PDB file of C-alpha atoms in Angstrom:
ATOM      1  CA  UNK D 231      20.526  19.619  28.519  1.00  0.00           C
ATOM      2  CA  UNK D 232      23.620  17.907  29.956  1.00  0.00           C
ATOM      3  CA  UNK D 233      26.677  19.383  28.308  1.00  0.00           C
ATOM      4  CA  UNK D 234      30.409  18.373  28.938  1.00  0.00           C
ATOM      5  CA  UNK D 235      33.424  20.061  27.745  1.00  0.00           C
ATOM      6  CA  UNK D 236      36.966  19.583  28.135  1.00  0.00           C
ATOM      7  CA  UNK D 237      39.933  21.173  27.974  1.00  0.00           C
ATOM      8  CA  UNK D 238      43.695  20.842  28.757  1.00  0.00           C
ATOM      9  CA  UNK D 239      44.980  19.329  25.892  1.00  0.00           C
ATOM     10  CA  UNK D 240      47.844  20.708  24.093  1.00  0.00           C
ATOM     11  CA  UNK D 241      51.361  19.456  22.711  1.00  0.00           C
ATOM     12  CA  UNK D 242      53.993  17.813  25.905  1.00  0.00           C
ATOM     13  CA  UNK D 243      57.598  16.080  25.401  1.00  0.00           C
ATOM     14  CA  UNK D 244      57.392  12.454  25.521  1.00  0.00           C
ATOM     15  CA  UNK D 245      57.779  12.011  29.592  1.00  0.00           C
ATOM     16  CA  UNK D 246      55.888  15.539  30.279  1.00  0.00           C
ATOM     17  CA  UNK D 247      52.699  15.465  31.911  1.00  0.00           C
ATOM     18  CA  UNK D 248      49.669  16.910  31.482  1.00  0.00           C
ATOM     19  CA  UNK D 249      46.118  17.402  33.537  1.00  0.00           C
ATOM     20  CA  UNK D 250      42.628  17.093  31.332  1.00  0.00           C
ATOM     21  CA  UNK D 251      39.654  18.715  32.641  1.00  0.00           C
ATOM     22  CA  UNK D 252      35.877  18.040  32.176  1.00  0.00           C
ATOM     23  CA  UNK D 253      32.994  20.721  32.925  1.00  0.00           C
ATOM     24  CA  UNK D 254      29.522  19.378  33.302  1.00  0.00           C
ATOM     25  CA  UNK D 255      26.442  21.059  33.344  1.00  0.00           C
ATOM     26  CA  UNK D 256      23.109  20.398  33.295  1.00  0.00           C
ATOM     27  CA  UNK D 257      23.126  17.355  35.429  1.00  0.00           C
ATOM     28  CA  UNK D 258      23.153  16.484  38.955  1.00  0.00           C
ATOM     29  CA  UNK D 259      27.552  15.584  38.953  1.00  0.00           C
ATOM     30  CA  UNK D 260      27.234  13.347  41.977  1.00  0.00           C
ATOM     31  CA  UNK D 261      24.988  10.954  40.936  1.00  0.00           C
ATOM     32  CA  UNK D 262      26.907   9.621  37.669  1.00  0.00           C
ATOM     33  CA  UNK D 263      30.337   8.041  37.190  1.00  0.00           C
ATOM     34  CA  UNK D 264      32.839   8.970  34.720  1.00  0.00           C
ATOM     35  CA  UNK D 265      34.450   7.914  32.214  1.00  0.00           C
ATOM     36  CA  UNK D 266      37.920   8.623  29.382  1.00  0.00           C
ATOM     37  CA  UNK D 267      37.909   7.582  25.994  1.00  0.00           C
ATOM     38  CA  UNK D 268      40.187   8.604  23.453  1.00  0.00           C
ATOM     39  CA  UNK D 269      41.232   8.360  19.854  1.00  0.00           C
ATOM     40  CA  UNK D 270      44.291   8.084  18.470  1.00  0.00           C
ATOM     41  CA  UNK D 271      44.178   9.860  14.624  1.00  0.00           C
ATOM     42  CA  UNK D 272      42.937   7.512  12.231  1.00  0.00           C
ATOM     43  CA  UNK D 273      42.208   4.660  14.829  1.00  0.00           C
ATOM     44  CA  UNK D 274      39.279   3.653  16.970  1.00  0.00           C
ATOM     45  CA  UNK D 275      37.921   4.110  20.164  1.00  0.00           C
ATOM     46  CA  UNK D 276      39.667   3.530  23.403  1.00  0.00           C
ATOM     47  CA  UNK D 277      38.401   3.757  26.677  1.00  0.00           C
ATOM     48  CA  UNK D 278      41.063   4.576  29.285  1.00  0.00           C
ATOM     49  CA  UNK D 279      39.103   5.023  33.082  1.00  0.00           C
ATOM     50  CA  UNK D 280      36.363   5.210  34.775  1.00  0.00           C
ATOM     51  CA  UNK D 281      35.309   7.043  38.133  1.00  0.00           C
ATOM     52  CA  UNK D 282      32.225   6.045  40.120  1.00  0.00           C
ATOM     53  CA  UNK D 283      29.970   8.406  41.224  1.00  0.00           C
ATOM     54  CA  UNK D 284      31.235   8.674  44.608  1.00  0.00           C
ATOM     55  CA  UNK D 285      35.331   9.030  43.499  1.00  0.00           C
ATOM     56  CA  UNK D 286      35.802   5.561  45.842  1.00  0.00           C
ATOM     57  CA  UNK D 287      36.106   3.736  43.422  1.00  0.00           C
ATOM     58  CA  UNK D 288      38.969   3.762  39.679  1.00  0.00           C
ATOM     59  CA  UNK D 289      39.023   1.717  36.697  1.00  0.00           C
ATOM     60  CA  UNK D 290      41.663   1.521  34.297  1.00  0.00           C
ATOM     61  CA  UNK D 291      42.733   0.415  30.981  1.00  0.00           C
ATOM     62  CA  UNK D 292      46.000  -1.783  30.871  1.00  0.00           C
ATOM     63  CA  UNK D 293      47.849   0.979  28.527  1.00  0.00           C
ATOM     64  CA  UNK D 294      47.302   3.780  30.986  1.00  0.00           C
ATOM     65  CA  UNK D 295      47.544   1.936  34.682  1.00  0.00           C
ATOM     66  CA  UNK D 296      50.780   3.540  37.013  1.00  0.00           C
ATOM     67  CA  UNK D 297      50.703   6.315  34.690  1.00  0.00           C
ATOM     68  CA  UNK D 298      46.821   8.268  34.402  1.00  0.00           C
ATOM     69  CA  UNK D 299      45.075   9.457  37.523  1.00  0.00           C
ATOM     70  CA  UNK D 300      41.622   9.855  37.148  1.00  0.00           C
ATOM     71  CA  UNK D 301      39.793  12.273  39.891  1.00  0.00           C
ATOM     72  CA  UNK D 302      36.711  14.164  40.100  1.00  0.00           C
ATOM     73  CA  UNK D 303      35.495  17.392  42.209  1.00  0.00           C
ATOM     74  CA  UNK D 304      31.701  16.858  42.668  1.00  0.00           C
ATOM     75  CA  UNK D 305      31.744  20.469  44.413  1.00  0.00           C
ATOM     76  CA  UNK D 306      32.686  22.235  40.803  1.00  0.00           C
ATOM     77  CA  UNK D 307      31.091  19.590  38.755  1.00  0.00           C
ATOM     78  CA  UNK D 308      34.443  18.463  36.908  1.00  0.00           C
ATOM     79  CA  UNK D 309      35.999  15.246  36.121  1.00  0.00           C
ATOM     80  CA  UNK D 310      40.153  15.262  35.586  1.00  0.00           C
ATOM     81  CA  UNK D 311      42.447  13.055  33.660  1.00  0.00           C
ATOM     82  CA  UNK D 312      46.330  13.430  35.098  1.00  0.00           C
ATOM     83  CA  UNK D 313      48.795  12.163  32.611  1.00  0.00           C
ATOM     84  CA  UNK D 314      52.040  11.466  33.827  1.00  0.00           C
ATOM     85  CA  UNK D 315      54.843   9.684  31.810  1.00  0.00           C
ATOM     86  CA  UNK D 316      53.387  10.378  28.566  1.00  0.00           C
ATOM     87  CA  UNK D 317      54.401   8.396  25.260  1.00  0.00           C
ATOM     88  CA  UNK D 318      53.571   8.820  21.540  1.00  0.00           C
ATOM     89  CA  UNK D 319      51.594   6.866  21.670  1.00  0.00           C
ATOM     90  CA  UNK D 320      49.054   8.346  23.847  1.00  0.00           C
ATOM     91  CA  UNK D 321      48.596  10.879  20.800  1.00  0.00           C
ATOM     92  CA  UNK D 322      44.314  10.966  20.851  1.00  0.00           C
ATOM     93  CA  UNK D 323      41.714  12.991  20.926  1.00  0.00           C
ATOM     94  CA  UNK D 324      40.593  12.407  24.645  1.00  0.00           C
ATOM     95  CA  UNK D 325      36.929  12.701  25.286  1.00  0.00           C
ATOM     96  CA  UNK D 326      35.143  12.360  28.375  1.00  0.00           C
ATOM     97  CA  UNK D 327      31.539  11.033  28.879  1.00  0.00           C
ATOM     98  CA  UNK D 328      28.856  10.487  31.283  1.00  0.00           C
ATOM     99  CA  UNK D 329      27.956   7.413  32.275  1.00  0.00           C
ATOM    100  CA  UNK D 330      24.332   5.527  32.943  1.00  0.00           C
ATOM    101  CA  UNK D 331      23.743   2.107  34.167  1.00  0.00           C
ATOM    102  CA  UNK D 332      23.587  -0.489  36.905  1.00  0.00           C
ATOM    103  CA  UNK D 333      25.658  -3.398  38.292  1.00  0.00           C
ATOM    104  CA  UNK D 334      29.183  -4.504  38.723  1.00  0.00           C
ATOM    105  CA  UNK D 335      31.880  -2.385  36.957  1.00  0.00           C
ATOM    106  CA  UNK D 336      34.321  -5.576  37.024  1.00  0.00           C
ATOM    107  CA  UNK D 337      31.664  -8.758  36.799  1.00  0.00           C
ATOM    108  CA  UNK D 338      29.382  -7.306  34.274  1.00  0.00           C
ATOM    109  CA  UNK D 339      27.260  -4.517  34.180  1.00  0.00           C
ATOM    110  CA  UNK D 340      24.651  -2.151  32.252  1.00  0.00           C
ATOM    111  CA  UNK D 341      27.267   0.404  32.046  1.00  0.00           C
ATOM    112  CA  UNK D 342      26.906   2.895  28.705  1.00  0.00           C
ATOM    113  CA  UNK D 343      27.893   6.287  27.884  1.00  0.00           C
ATOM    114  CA  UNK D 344      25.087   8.152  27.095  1.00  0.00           C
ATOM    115  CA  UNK D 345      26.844  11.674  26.430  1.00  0.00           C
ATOM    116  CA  UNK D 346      29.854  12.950  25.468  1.00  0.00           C
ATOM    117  CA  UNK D 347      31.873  15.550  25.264  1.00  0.00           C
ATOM    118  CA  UNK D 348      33.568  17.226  22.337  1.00  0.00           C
ATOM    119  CA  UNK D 349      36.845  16.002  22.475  1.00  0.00           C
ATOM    120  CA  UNK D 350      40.059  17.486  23.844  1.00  0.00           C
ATOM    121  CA  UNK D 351      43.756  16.862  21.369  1.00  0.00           C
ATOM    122  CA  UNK D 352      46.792  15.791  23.338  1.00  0.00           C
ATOM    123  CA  UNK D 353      50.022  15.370  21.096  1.00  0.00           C
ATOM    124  CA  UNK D 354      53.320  13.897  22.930  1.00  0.00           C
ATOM    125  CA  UNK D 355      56.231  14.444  20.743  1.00  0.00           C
ATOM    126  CA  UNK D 356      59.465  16.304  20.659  1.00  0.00           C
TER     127      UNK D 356
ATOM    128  CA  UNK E 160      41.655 -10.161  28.498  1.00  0.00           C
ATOM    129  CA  UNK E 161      38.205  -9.879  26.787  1.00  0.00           C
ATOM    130  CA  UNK E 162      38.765  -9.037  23.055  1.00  0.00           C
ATOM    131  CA  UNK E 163      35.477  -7.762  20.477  1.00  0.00           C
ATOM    132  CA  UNK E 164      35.657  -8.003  16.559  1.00  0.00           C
ATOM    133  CA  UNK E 165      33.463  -6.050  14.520  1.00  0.00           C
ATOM    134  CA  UNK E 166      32.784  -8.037  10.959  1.00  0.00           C
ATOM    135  CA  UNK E 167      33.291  -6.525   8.634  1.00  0.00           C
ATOM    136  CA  UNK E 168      35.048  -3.789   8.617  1.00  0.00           C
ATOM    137  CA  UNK E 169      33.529  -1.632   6.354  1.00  0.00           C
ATOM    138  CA  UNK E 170      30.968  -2.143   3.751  1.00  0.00           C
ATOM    139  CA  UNK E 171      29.211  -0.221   0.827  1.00  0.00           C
ATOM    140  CA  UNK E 172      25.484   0.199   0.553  1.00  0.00           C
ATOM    141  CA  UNK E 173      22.921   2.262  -0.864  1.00  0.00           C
ATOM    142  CA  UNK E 174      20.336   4.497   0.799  1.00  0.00           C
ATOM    143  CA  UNK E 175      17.472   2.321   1.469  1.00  0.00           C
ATOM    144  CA  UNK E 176      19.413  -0.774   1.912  1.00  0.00           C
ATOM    145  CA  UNK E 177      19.093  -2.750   4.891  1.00  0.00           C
ATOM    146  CA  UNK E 178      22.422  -2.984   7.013  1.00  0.00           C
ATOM    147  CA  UNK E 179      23.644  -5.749   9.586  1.00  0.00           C
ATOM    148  CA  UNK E 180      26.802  -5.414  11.393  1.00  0.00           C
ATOM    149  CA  UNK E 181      28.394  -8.392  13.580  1.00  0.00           C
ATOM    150  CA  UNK E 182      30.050  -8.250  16.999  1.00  0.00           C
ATOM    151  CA  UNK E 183      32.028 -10.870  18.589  1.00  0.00           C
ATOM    152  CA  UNK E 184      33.081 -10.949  21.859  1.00  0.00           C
ATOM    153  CA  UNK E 185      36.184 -13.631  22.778  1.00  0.00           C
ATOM    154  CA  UNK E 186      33.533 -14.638  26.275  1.00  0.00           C
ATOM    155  CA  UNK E 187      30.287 -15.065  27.649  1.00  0.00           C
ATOM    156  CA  UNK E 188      29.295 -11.359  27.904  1.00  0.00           C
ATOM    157  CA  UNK E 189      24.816 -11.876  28.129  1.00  0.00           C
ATOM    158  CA  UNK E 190      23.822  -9.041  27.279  1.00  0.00           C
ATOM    159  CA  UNK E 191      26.536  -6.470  28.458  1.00  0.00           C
ATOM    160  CA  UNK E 192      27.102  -5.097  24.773  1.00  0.00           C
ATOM    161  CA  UNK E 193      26.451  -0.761  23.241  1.00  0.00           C
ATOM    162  CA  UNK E 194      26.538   0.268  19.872  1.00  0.00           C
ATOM    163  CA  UNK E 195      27.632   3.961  19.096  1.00  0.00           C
ATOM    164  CA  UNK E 196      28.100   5.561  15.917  1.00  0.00           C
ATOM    165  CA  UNK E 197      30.385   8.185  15.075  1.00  0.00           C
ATOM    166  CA  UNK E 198      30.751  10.272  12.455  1.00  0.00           C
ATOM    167  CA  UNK E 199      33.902  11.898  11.257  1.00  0.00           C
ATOM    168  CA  UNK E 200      35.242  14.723  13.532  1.00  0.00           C
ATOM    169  CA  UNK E 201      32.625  14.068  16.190  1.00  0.00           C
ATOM    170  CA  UNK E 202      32.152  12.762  19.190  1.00  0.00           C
ATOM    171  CA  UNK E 203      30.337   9.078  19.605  1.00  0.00           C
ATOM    172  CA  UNK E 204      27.212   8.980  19.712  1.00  0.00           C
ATOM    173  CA  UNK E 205      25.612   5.750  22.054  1.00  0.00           C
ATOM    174  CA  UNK E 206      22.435   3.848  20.003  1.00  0.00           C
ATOM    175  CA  UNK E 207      21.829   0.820  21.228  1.00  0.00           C
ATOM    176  CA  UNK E 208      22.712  -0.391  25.121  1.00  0.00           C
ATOM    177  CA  UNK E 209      22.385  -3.522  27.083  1.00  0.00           C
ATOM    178  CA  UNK E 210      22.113  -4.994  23.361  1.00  0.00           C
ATOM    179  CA  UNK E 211      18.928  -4.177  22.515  1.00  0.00           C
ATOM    180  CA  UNK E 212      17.506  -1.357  24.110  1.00  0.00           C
ATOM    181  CA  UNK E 213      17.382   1.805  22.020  1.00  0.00           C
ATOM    182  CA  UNK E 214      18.975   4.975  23.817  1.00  0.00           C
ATOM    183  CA  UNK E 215      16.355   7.697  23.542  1.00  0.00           C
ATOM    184  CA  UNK E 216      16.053   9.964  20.486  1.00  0.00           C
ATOM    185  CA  UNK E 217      17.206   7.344  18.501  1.00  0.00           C
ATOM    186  CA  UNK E 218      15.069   6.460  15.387  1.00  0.00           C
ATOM    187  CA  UNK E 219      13.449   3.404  15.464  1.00  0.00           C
ATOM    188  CA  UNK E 220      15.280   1.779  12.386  1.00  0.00           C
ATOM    189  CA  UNK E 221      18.491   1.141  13.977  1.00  0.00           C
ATOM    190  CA  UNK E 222      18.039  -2.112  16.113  1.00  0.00           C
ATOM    191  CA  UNK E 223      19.936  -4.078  18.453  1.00  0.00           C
ATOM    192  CA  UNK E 224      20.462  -8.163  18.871  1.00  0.00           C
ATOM    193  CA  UNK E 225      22.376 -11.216  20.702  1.00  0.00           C
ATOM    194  CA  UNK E 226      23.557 -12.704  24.208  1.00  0.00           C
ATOM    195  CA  UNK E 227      26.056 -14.278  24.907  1.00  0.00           C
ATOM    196  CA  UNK E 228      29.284 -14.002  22.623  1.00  0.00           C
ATOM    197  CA  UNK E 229      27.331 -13.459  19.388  1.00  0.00           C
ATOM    198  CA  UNK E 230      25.997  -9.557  18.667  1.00  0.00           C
ATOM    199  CA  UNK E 231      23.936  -7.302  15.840  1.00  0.00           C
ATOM    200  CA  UNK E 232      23.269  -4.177  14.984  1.00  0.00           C
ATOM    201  CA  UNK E 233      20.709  -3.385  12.155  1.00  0.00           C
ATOM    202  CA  UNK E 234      20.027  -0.522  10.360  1.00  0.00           C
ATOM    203  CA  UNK E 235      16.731  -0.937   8.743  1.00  0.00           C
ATOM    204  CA  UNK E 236      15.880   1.420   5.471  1.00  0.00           C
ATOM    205  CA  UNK E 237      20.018   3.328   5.673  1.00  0.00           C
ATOM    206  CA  UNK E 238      18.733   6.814   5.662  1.00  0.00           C
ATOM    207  CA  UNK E 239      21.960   9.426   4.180  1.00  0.00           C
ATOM    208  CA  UNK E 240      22.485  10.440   7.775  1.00  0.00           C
ATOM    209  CA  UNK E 241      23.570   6.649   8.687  1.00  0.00           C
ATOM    210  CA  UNK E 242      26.653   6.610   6.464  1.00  0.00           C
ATOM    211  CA  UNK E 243      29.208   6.603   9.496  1.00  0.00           C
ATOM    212  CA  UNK E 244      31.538   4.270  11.496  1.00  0.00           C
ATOM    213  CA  UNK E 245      29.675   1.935  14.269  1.00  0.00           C
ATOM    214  CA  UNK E 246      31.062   0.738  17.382  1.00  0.00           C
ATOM    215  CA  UNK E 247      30.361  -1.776  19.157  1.00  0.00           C
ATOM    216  CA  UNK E 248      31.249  -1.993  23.260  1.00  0.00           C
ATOM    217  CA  UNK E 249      31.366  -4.046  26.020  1.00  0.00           C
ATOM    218  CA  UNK E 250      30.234  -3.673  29.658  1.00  0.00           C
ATOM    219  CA  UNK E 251      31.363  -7.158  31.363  1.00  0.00           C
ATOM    220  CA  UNK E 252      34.369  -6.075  32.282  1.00  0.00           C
ATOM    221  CA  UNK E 253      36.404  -2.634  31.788  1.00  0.00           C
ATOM    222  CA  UNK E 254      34.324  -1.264  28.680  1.00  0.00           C
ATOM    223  CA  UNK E 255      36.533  -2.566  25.868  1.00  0.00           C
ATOM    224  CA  UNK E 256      35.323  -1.586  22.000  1.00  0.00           C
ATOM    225  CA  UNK E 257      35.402  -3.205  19.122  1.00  0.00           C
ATOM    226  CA  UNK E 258      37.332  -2.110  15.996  1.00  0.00           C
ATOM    227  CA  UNK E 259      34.851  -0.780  14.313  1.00  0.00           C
ATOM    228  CA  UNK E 260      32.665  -1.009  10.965  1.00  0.00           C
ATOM    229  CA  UNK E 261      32.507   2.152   8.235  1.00  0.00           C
ATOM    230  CA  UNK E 262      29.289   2.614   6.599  1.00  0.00           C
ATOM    231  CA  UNK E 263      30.054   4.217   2.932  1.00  0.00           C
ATOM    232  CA  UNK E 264      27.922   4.901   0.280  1.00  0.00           C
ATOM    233  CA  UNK E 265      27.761   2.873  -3.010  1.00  0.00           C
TER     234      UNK E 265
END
């Protein structure tokens, strides 16, 4: 069974920083990309990166680009989330998920998120 | 920047009932569209990817549709379990979702 679980979240100042962290198990790391999605309380889904497989390659939503880092360690099996310049609004539940698929990640793909993780909260205010 | 709507955004129905939910995307995205559901206080969970097929250990009444801008997800006999908010997501470009639809009970 593939299981992922992060951790890291926690209450920062607006401007603080903050590093998420993903554990996988039950899957061979290296042979999936990565992805971020969070919540914000009440609202819907929001996906904020993706990592291939590989690391080479970083995909990120509008809101989040100059400012998130995501990274990955395929020796421990864990996928990070480095949140720099946080705002308010960046107040989610983050979640991380594997990813399945073929093709392009930026001309159309079968890219889907077939498991996910419980959910981490991150709360930016003073 | 490629924008989805959900229609509508929530309904009412009654175990049983037969269930259609609409996605729009703003561009040609073929068939680059997932459905998740997600209950309250949990995690996503995917259904339906590259429109139509149906993700593994999903039960055979939820059903996927459309190319193109145009998208549907059907819930066929709304078992109790169903009564949750549905997602819809797309995979042309970045992995943008829609806004979603809640499923309540009548």
């Amino acid at each position: 069974e593939v299981l992922l679980l992060e951790s890291g979240g926690g209450l920062v100042q607006p401007g603080g920083s903050l590093r998420l962290s993903c554990a996988a198990s039950g899957l061979i790391f290296n042979s999936h990309a990565m992805s971020w999605v969070r919540q914000a309380p009440g609202k819907g889904l929001e996906w904020v990166s993706t990592l291939t497989d590989s690391g080479s390659s970083t995909y990120y939503a509008d809101s989040v680009k100059g400012r998130f880092t995501i990274s990955r360690d395929n020796s421990k099996n864990r996928l990070f989330l480095q949140m720099d310049s946080l705002r308010a609004e960046d107040t989610a539940v983050y979640y991380c998920a594997k990813m399945e698929g073929s093709g392009s990640y930026t001309f159309g793909g079968y890219h889907y998120m077939d498991v996910w993780g419980q959910g981490t909260t991150v709360t930016v205010s003073s | 920047d490629m924008q989805m709507t959900q229609s509508p955004s929530s309904l009412s129905a009654s175990v049983g009932d037969r269930v259609t939910i609409t996605c729009r995307a703003s561009q040609n995205i073929d068939s680059y569209l997932n459905w998740f559901q997600q209950k309250p206080g949990k995690a996503p969970k995917l259904l339906i990817y590259a429109s139509s097929s149906l993700q593994r250990g999903v039960p055979s009444r939820f059903s996927g549709s459309g190319s193109g801008t145009d998208f549907t997800l059907t819930i066929n006999s709304l078992q109790p379990e169903d009564f949750a908010t549905y997602y819809c997501q797309q995979s042309y470009g970045r992995f943008a979702f829609g806004p979603g639809t809640t499923v309540n009970i009548k």
